[in-house]
C-alpha cells in the first residue's frame, strides 16, 4: 500500500479550559492541528504511512509543531519554514444551548506565505497512493493556491487517487480570487469528492435541495460538469444542541445511492475535527473495504471524534470498528 500525502496549514488552537468563555479564564490550552493535518494524524493513528506538506514558522513554535507532527507518526520531510508566525485560532467550547465560537488569525501566517518553488512535488508524491486536499488551503493565499495546483497537476499525472473536501469559507479569499471559480478548477483534478449539497451548490452555483432526491440530482450534475469526480461521499450532522449531535453518511457511487444509519453522540466533548475524522475514515475505508463498509467506517470515525478533546481523532481502527459494529455502550474495557 502506498503513502497518503496531505497538503495544508499547520495551525495552533488556543482554548480556555473546559467550557469556559475567554473573559472568565486566565489560562489557555493549546493543540496543534489544521484540517488536512487532522486527516493525516488520524490516518497515522490507524497505521497508515502519511506524509504532510506545509510551511511553519522558523522559531520554537514551528519547531514544536513539527516535533508534535513527527510524534504522531507523520513524515515531516516536506514541511518547510519561513520567518512568518504560525497561524492561530481561538476557540470557546460551547455547551448545551450555548454555541462554540471561533476567531482566526491565519491570513499573514507562515503557511499563507508558503513559497511554491520550495516544494519538490515529484519527491513529495513519491510512493503516493492518495493525495488529500481541502478548500481551506487555496483560500488562505495565492501562493498556497499555486502550490496546491502544482501538487494536483503532479498527482494527476502520476495517476494518484485525489480526494477533496472542498470546504468554502467566505472569511478567507482575501487576495482577489473568486473562491467558487478556483474551487471548481481544483476539484477538476480530483477523483473523490467529500461533501454534500451545500458544497456542490457553492461550487456550481446551483440550488438543489438537501433531501435525498436533491443530493442524487446534485451529484449527477457535479459528475456531468466535472467528469474526473467518480465517487461522492457526504457527511450529515444533525445538531440537537451543542452537547448532542447525530451523524450519518451518504454516497453516490456508480450511479447508486447508499447511506448509513444515524449515530447519536451525547454528550459531545469536542466538535472540532469531526469532518476531518470522517475524511480520514473514508480514505482508510476505501483502501481496505468495499464502498459501503468504507462509508460506515467513516461515519463511525466521525462519531467517535466527538468524544475526543482537541483537533485530532486518535482512535484506532479497533476503536472505530467497535462503534461501526454497534458497540457504543461505553462499557469499561478490562
CSV table of C-alpha atoms in Angstrom, one decimal:
chain,number,residue,atom,x,y,z
A,1,UNK,CA,0.0,0.0,0.0
A,2,UNK,CA,1.3,3.5,-0.9
A,3,UNK,CA,1.6,6.6,1.2
A,4,UNK,CA,-1.2,9.1,1.8
A,5,UNK,CA,0.1,12.6,1.1
A,6,UNK,CA,-1.7,15.7,2.6
A,7,UNK,CA,-1.1,19.4,2.0
A,8,UNK,CA,-2.3,22.2,4.2
A,9,UNK,CA,-1.7,24.6,7.1
A,10,UNK,CA,-0.4,23.7,10.5
A,11,UNK,CA,-2.3,25.9,12.9
A,12,UNK,CA,-2.3,26.2,16.7
A,13,UNK,CA,-5.6,26.2,18.6
A,14,UNK,CA,-5.9,28.1,21.9
A,15,UNK,CA,-8.9,27.4,24.2
A,16,UNK,CA,-9.9,28.2,27.8
A,17,UNK,CA,-10.1,25.0,29.8
A,18,UNK,CA,-13.4,23.1,29.8
A,19,UNK,CA,-16.4,25.1,28.7
A,20,UNK,CA,-15.2,28.5,29.9
A,21,UNK,CA,-15.5,31.7,28.0
A,22,UNK,CA,-12.3,33.6,27.4
A,23,UNK,CA,-13.4,36.6,29.5
A,24,UNK,CA,-13.7,34.3,32.6
A,25,UNK,CA,-10.4,32.5,32.1
A,26,UNK,CA,-6.8,33.4,32.8
A,27,UNK,CA,-5.3,30.3,31.2
A,28,UNK,CA,-5.4,28.6,27.8
A,29,UNK,CA,-4.8,25.1,26.5
A,30,UNK,CA,-3.2,24.7,23.1
A,31,UNK,CA,-3.4,22.0,20.4
A,32,UNK,CA,-1.7,21.7,17.0
A,33,UNK,CA,-4.0,20.9,14.1
A,34,UNK,CA,-5.2,22.1,10.8
A,35,UNK,CA,-7.8,20.5,8.5
A,36,UNK,CA,-5.5,18.4,6.4
A,37,UNK,CA,-3.1,17.7,9.2
A,38,UNK,CA,-6.1,16.4,11.3
A,39,UNK,CA,-6.8,13.9,8.4
A,40,UNK,CA,-3.1,12.9,8.3
A,41,UNK,CA,-2.9,12.4,12.0
A,42,UNK,CA,-6.0,10.3,12.2
A,43,UNK,CA,-4.7,8.1,9.3
A,44,UNK,CA,-1.4,7.7,11.1
A,45,UNK,CA,-3.3,6.6,14.2
A,46,UNK,CA,-4.9,3.9,12.1
A,47,UNK,CA,-1.4,2.7,11.0
A,48,UNK,CA,-1.2,4.3,7.6
A,49,UNK,CA,2.0,5.8,6.1
A,50,UNK,CA,1.4,9.5,5.8
A,51,UNK,CA,3.4,12.5,4.6
A,52,UNK,CA,2.3,16.1,5.3
A,53,UNK,CA,3.4,19.1,3.2
A,54,UNK,CA,3.3,22.5,4.7
A,55,UNK,CA,5.2,25.5,6.0
A,56,UNK,CA,5.6,26.6,9.6
A,57,UNK,CA,7.3,29.4,11.5
A,58,UNK,CA,11.1,29.4,11.8
A,59,UNK,CA,11.1,29.6,15.6
A,60,UNK,CA,10.5,27.4,18.7
A,61,UNK,CA,6.7,27.4,18.0
A,62,UNK,CA,7.2,26.0,14.5
A,63,UNK,CA,9.8,23.6,15.9
A,64,UNK,CA,7.3,22.4,18.5
A,65,UNK,CA,4.7,21.9,15.8
A,66,UNK,CA,7.0,19.8,13.7
A,67,UNK,CA,8.0,17.8,16.7
A,68,UNK,CA,4.4,17.1,17.5
A,69,UNK,CA,3.6,16.0,13.9
A,70,UNK,CA,6.6,13.7,13.9
A,71,UNK,CA,5.5,12.2,17.3
A,72,UNK,CA,2.2,11.0,15.8
A,73,UNK,CA,4.0,9.2,13.1
A,74,UNK,CA,3.8,11.6,10.1
A,75,UNK,CA,6.7,12.1,7.6
A,76,UNK,CA,7.7,15.8,8.0
A,77,UNK,CA,10.5,15.9,5.4
A,78,UNK,CA,8.5,18.3,3.3
A,79,UNK,CA,7.5,20.8,5.9
A,80,UNK,CA,9.4,24.0,5.2
A,81,UNK,CA,9.9,27.1,7.4
A,82,UNK,CA,9.8,30.9,6.9
A,83,UNK,CA,10.0,34.0,9.1
A,84,UNK,CA,6.3,34.5,9.5
A,85,UNK,CA,4.4,33.4,12.6
A,86,UNK,CA,2.4,30.2,12.9
A,87,UNK,CA,-1.3,30.6,12.3
A,88,UNK,CA,-3.6,30.6,15.3
A,89,UNK,CA,-7.2,30.2,16.1
A,90,UNK,CA,-9.1,30.8,19.4
A,91,UNK,CA,-12.0,28.5,20.4
A,92,UNK,CA,-14.6,28.8,23.1
A,93,UNK,CA,-16.2,25.4,23.5
A,94,UNK,CA,-19.9,25.8,23.9
A,95,UNK,CA,-22.3,23.6,25.9
A,96,UNK,CA,-26.0,22.8,25.7
A,97,UNK,CA,-27.8,25.9,24.2
A,98,UNK,CA,-24.5,28.0,24.0
A,99,UNK,CA,-22.7,27.5,20.7
A,100,UNK,CA,-19.0,27.3,20.3
A,101,UNK,CA,-17.2,30.4,18.9
A,102,UNK,CA,-14.0,30.6,16.8
A,103,UNK,CA,-11.8,33.5,15.8
A,104,UNK,CA,-8.9,33.0,13.3
A,105,UNK,CA,-5.5,34.7,13.0
A,106,UNK,CA,-4.0,33.0,9.9
A,107,UNK,CA,-4.0,35.2,6.8
A,108,UNK,CA,-0.5,36.6,7.4
A,109,UNK,CA,1.0,33.4,8.9
A,110,UNK,CA,3.7,31.1,7.7
A,111,UNK,CA,1.5,28.9,5.6
A,112,UNK,CA,-0.1,31.9,3.9
A,113,UNK,CA,3.4,32.9,2.9
A,114,UNK,CA,4.5,29.5,1.6
A,115,UNK,CA,6.8,29.6,-1.4
A,116,UNK,CA,5.6,27.1,-4.1
A,117,UNK,CA,9.1,26.9,-5.5
A,118,UNK,CA,10.3,25.2,-2.3
A,119,UNK,CA,8.2,22.1,-2.8
A,120,UNK,CA,9.7,19.3,-4.9
A,121,UNK,CA,6.4,17.6,-5.8
A,122,UNK,CA,8.0,14.7,-7.7
A,123,UNK,CA,9.8,13.7,-4.5
A,124,UNK,CA,6.9,14.7,-2.2
A,125,UNK,CA,4.5,12.4,-4.1
A,126,UNK,CA,6.9,9.5,-4.4
A,127,UNK,CA,5.2,6.2,-3.5
A,128,UNK,CA,1.9,8.2,-3.1
A,129,UNK,CA,-1.4,6.3,-3.4
A,130,UNK,CA,-3.7,9.1,-2.2
A,131,UNK,CA,-3.4,12.9,-2.2
A,132,UNK,CA,-5.8,14.8,0.0
A,133,UNK,CA,-6.6,18.5,0.0
A,134,UNK,CA,-9.3,20.8,1.2
A,135,UNK,CA,-10.8,24.2,0.1
A,136,UNK,CA,-9.2,25.9,3.1
A,137,UNK,CA,-5.7,25.9,1.6
A,138,UNK,CA,-6.3,27.8,-1.6
A,139,UNK,CA,-8.5,30.3,0.3
A,140,UNK,CA,-5.7,31.3,2.6
A,141,UNK,CA,-3.4,32.9,0.0
A,142,UNK,CA,-2.5,33.0,-3.7
A,143,UNK,CA,0.9,31.3,-3.0
A,144,UNK,CA,-0.9,28.4,-1.2
A,145,UNK,CA,-3.3,28.1,-4.2
A,146,UNK,CA,-0.3,28.0,-6.6
A,147,UNK,CA,1.5,25.4,-4.6
A,148,UNK,CA,-1.6,23.2,-4.3
A,149,UNK,CA,-2.4,23.5,-8.0
A,150,UNK,CA,1.1,22.3,-8.9
A,151,UNK,CA,0.7,19.4,-6.5
A,152,UNK,CA,-2.6,18.4,-8.0
A,153,UNK,CA,-1.2,18.5,-11.5
A,154,UNK,CA,1.7,16.2,-10.5
A,155,UNK,CA,-0.6,13.9,-8.6
A,156,UNK,CA,-3.0,13.6,-11.6
A,157,UNK,CA,-0.1,12.9,-14.0
A,158,UNK,CA,1.1,10.1,-11.7
A,159,UNK,CA,-2.4,8.5,-11.5
A,160,UNK,CA,-2.7,9.1,-7.8
A,161,UNK,CA,-6.2,9.0,-6.3
A,162,UNK,CA,-7.1,12.6,-5.3
A,163,UNK,CA,-9.6,13.2,-2.5
A,164,UNK,CA,-11.0,16.6,-1.7
A,165,UNK,CA,-13.2,18.2,1.0
A,166,UNK,CA,-13.7,21.5,-0.9
A,167,UNK,CA,-14.9,23.4,2.1
A,168,UNK,CA,-15.8,27.0,1.1
A,169,UNK,CA,-15.0,29.6,3.8
A,170,UNK,CA,-16.3,33.1,3.0
A,171,UNK,CA,-14.0,34.6,5.6
A,172,UNK,CA,-11.0,33.6,3.5
A,173,UNK,CA,-10.3,34.5,-0.1
A,174,UNK,CA,-9.0,38.0,0.6
A,175,UNK,CA,-6.4,38.1,-2.2
A,176,UNK,CA,-8.7,38.9,-5.2
A,177,UNK,CA,-9.6,35.4,-6.4
A,178,UNK,CA,-13.2,34.2,-6.6
A,179,UNK,CA,-13.4,31.1,-4.3
A,180,UNK,CA,-16.1,29.3,-6.3
A,181,UNK,CA,-14.2,29.5,-9.5
A,182,UNK,CA,-10.9,28.4,-8.0
A,183,UNK,CA,-12.5,25.5,-6.2
A,184,UNK,CA,-14.2,24.3,-9.3
A,185,UNK,CA,-10.9,24.5,-11.1
A,186,UNK,CA,-9.1,22.5,-8.4
A,187,UNK,CA,-11.9,19.9,-8.0
A,188,UNK,CA,-11.4,19.1,-11.7
A,189,UNK,CA,-8.2,17.3,-10.7
A,190,UNK,CA,-9.9,15.2,-8.1
A,191,UNK,CA,-11.5,11.8,-8.2
A,192,UNK,CA,-13.2,11.6,-4.8
A,193,UNK,CA,-15.4,14.3,-3.6
A,194,UNK,CA,-16.2,14.6,0.2
A,195,UNK,CA,-19.1,16.9,0.5
A,196,UNK,CA,-22.8,17.4,0.1
A,197,UNK,CA,-25.4,19.5,-1.5
A,198,UNK,CA,-24.3,22.8,0.1
A,199,UNK,CA,-20.7,22.4,-1.0
A,200,UNK,CA,-21.7,21.4,-4.6
A,201,UNK,CA,-24.2,24.2,-4.8
A,202,UNK,CA,-21.4,26.7,-3.8
A,203,UNK,CA,-19.1,25.4,-6.4
A,204,UNK,CA,-21.5,25.0,-9.3
A,205,UNK,CA,-23.8,27.9,-8.5
A,206,UNK,CA,-26.8,25.6,-8.4
A,207,UNK,CA,-29.7,25.5,-5.9
A,208,UNK,CA,-30.5,21.8,-5.3
A,209,UNK,CA,-32.4,20.8,-2.1
A,210,UNK,CA,-30.6,18.9,0.7
A,211,UNK,CA,-33.0,16.0,0.8
A,212,UNK,CA,-32.2,12.6,-0.7
A,213,UNK,CA,-33.5,13.4,-4.2
A,214,UNK,CA,-31.7,16.8,-4.2
A,215,UNK,CA,-28.5,15.0,-3.2
A,216,UNK,CA,-28.8,12.5,-6.0
A,217,UNK,CA,-29.5,15.2,-8.6
A,218,UNK,CA,-26.7,17.5,-7.5
A,219,UNK,CA,-24.3,14.5,-7.6
A,220,UNK,CA,-25.3,13.8,-11.2
A,221,UNK,CA,-24.8,17.5,-12.0
A,222,UNK,CA,-21.3,17.5,-10.4
A,223,UNK,CA,-20.2,14.4,-12.3
A,224,UNK,CA,-21.5,15.9,-15.6
A,225,UNK,CA,-19.7,19.2,-15.1
A,226,UNK,CA,-16.6,17.7,-13.6
A,227,UNK,CA,-16.1,14.2,-15.1
A,228,UNK,CA,-12.9,13.5,-13.1
A,229,UNK,CA,-15.0,13.0,-9.9
A,230,UNK,CA,-16.0,9.4,-9.8
A,231,UNK,CA,-17.2,9.0,-6.2
A,232,UNK,CA,-19.1,11.4,-3.9
A,233,UNK,CA,-19.4,10.9,-0.2
A,234,UNK,CA,-21.3,13.2,2.2
A,235,UNK,CA,-21.4,13.6,6.0
A,236,UNK,CA,-24.6,14.8,7.5
A,237,UNK,CA,-24.6,16.2,11.0
A,238,UNK,CA,-27.8,17.0,12.9
A,239,UNK,CA,-27.3,19.3,15.8
A,240,UNK,CA,-29.7,18.8,18.6
A,241,UNK,CA,-27.7,21.1,21.0
A,242,UNK,CA,-24.0,22.0,21.3
A,243,UNK,CA,-23.8,18.9,23.5
A,244,UNK,CA,-25.8,16.4,21.5
A,245,UNK,CA,-25.3,15.5,17.8
A,246,UNK,CA,-26.3,12.9,15.3
A,247,UNK,CA,-24.1,11.9,12.3
A,248,UNK,CA,-24.9,10.0,9.1
A,249,UNK,CA,-23.1,9.3,5.9
A,250,UNK,CA,-24.5,9.0,2.3
A,251,UNK,CA,-22.9,8.4,-1.1
A,252,UNK,CA,-23.4,8.4,-4.8
A,253,UNK,CA,-21.1,5.9,-6.5
A,254,UNK,CA,-21.5,4.1,-9.8
A,255,UNK,CA,-25.0,5.7,-10.2
A,256,UNK,CA,-26.0,4.1,-6.9
A,257,UNK,CA,-27.2,5.8,-3.7
A,258,UNK,CA,-26.5,4.3,-0.3
A,259,UNK,CA,-26.4,5.6,3.3
A,260,UNK,CA,-25.5,4.7,6.8
A,261,UNK,CA,-27.7,4.5,9.9
A,262,UNK,CA,-27.7,7.5,12.3
A,263,UNK,CA,-25.2,7.5,15.1
A,264,UNK,CA,-26.0,9.6,18.2
A,265,UNK,CA,-23.4,11.3,20.4
A,266,UNK,CA,-24.4,12.7,23.7
A,267,UNK,CA,-22.6,14.3,25.4
A,268,UNK,CA,-20.3,15.9,22.8
A,269,UNK,CA,-16.8,16.5,24.2
A,270,UNK,CA,-15.4,18.4,21.1
A,271,UNK,CA,-16.8,19.0,17.7
A,272,UNK,CA,-13.6,20.3,16.1
A,273,UNK,CA,-12.1,18.0,13.6
A,274,UNK,CA,-15.1,15.7,13.2
A,275,UNK,CA,-15.4,16.3,9.5
A,276,UNK,CA,-11.6,15.6,9.2
A,277,UNK,CA,-12.2,12.3,11.1
A,278,UNK,CA,-14.9,11.4,8.5
A,279,UNK,CA,-12.5,12.1,5.6
A,280,UNK,CA,-9.7,10.1,7.2
A,281,UNK,CA,-12.0,7.2,8.0
A,282,UNK,CA,-13.3,7.3,4.4
A,283,UNK,CA,-9.8,7.2,2.9
A,284,UNK,CA,-8.8,4.3,5.2
A,285,UNK,CA,-12.0,2.5,4.4
A,286,UNK,CA,-11.6,2.9,0.6
A,287,UNK,CA,-8.1,1.5,1.0
A,288,UNK,CA,-9.3,-1.6,2.9
A,289,UNK,CA,-13.0,-2.2,2.5
A,290,UNK,CA,-15.8,-2.0,-0.1
A,291,UNK,CA,-17.6,1.3,-0.7
A,292,UNK,CA,-20.5,0.8,1.7
A,293,UNK,CA,-18.3,-0.5,4.5
A,294,UNK,CA,-15.9,2.4,3.9
A,295,UNK,CA,-18.8,4.9,4.4
A,296,UNK,CA,-20.0,3.2,7.6
A,297,UNK,CA,-16.4,3.2,8.9
A,298,UNK,CA,-16.1,7.0,8.1
A,299,UNK,CA,-19.3,7.7,9.9
A,300,UNK,CA,-18.2,5.8,13.0
A,301,UNK,CA,-14.8,7.7,12.9
A,302,UNK,CA,-16.7,11.0,12.8
A,303,UNK,CA,-18.9,9.9,15.7
A,304,UNK,CA,-16.1,8.8,17.9
A,305,UNK,CA,-14.1,12.0,17.3
A,306,UNK,CA,-16.9,13.9,19.1
A,307,UNK,CA,-15.7,12.2,22.3
A,308,UNK,CA,-12.0,13.2,22.0
A,309,UNK,CA,-10.7,16.6,23.0
A,310,UNK,CA,-8.5,18.6,20.6
A,311,UNK,CA,-8.5,18.7,16.8
A,312,UNK,CA,-7.3,15.2,16.1
A,313,UNK,CA,-9.0,11.8,16.1
A,314,UNK,CA,-6.6,9.5,18.0
A,315,UNK,CA,-9.0,6.5,17.8
A,316,UNK,CA,-7.5,3.2,16.5
A,317,UNK,CA,-9.1,1.1,13.8
A,318,UNK,CA,-10.3,-1.3,16.5
A,319,UNK,CA,-12.0,1.6,18.4
A,320,UNK,CA,-13.7,2.8,15.3
A,321,UNK,CA,-14.8,-0.7,14.3
A,322,UNK,CA,-16.5,-1.2,17.6
A,323,UNK,CA,-18.6,1.9,17.1
A,324,UNK,CA,-19.3,0.8,13.5
A,325,UNK,CA,-20.5,-2.6,14.7
A,326,UNK,CA,-22.9,-1.0,17.2
A,327,UNK,CA,-20.8,-1.5,20.3
A,328,UNK,CA,-21.4,2.0,21.6
A,329,UNK,CA,-22.5,1.3,25.2
A,330,UNK,CA,-19.3,2.7,26.6
A,331,UNK,CA,-18.5,-0.3,28.9
A,332,UNK,CA,-15.1,-0.3,30.5
A,333,UNK,CA,-12.5,-2.5,28.7
A,334,UNK,CA,-10.5,-4.6,31.2
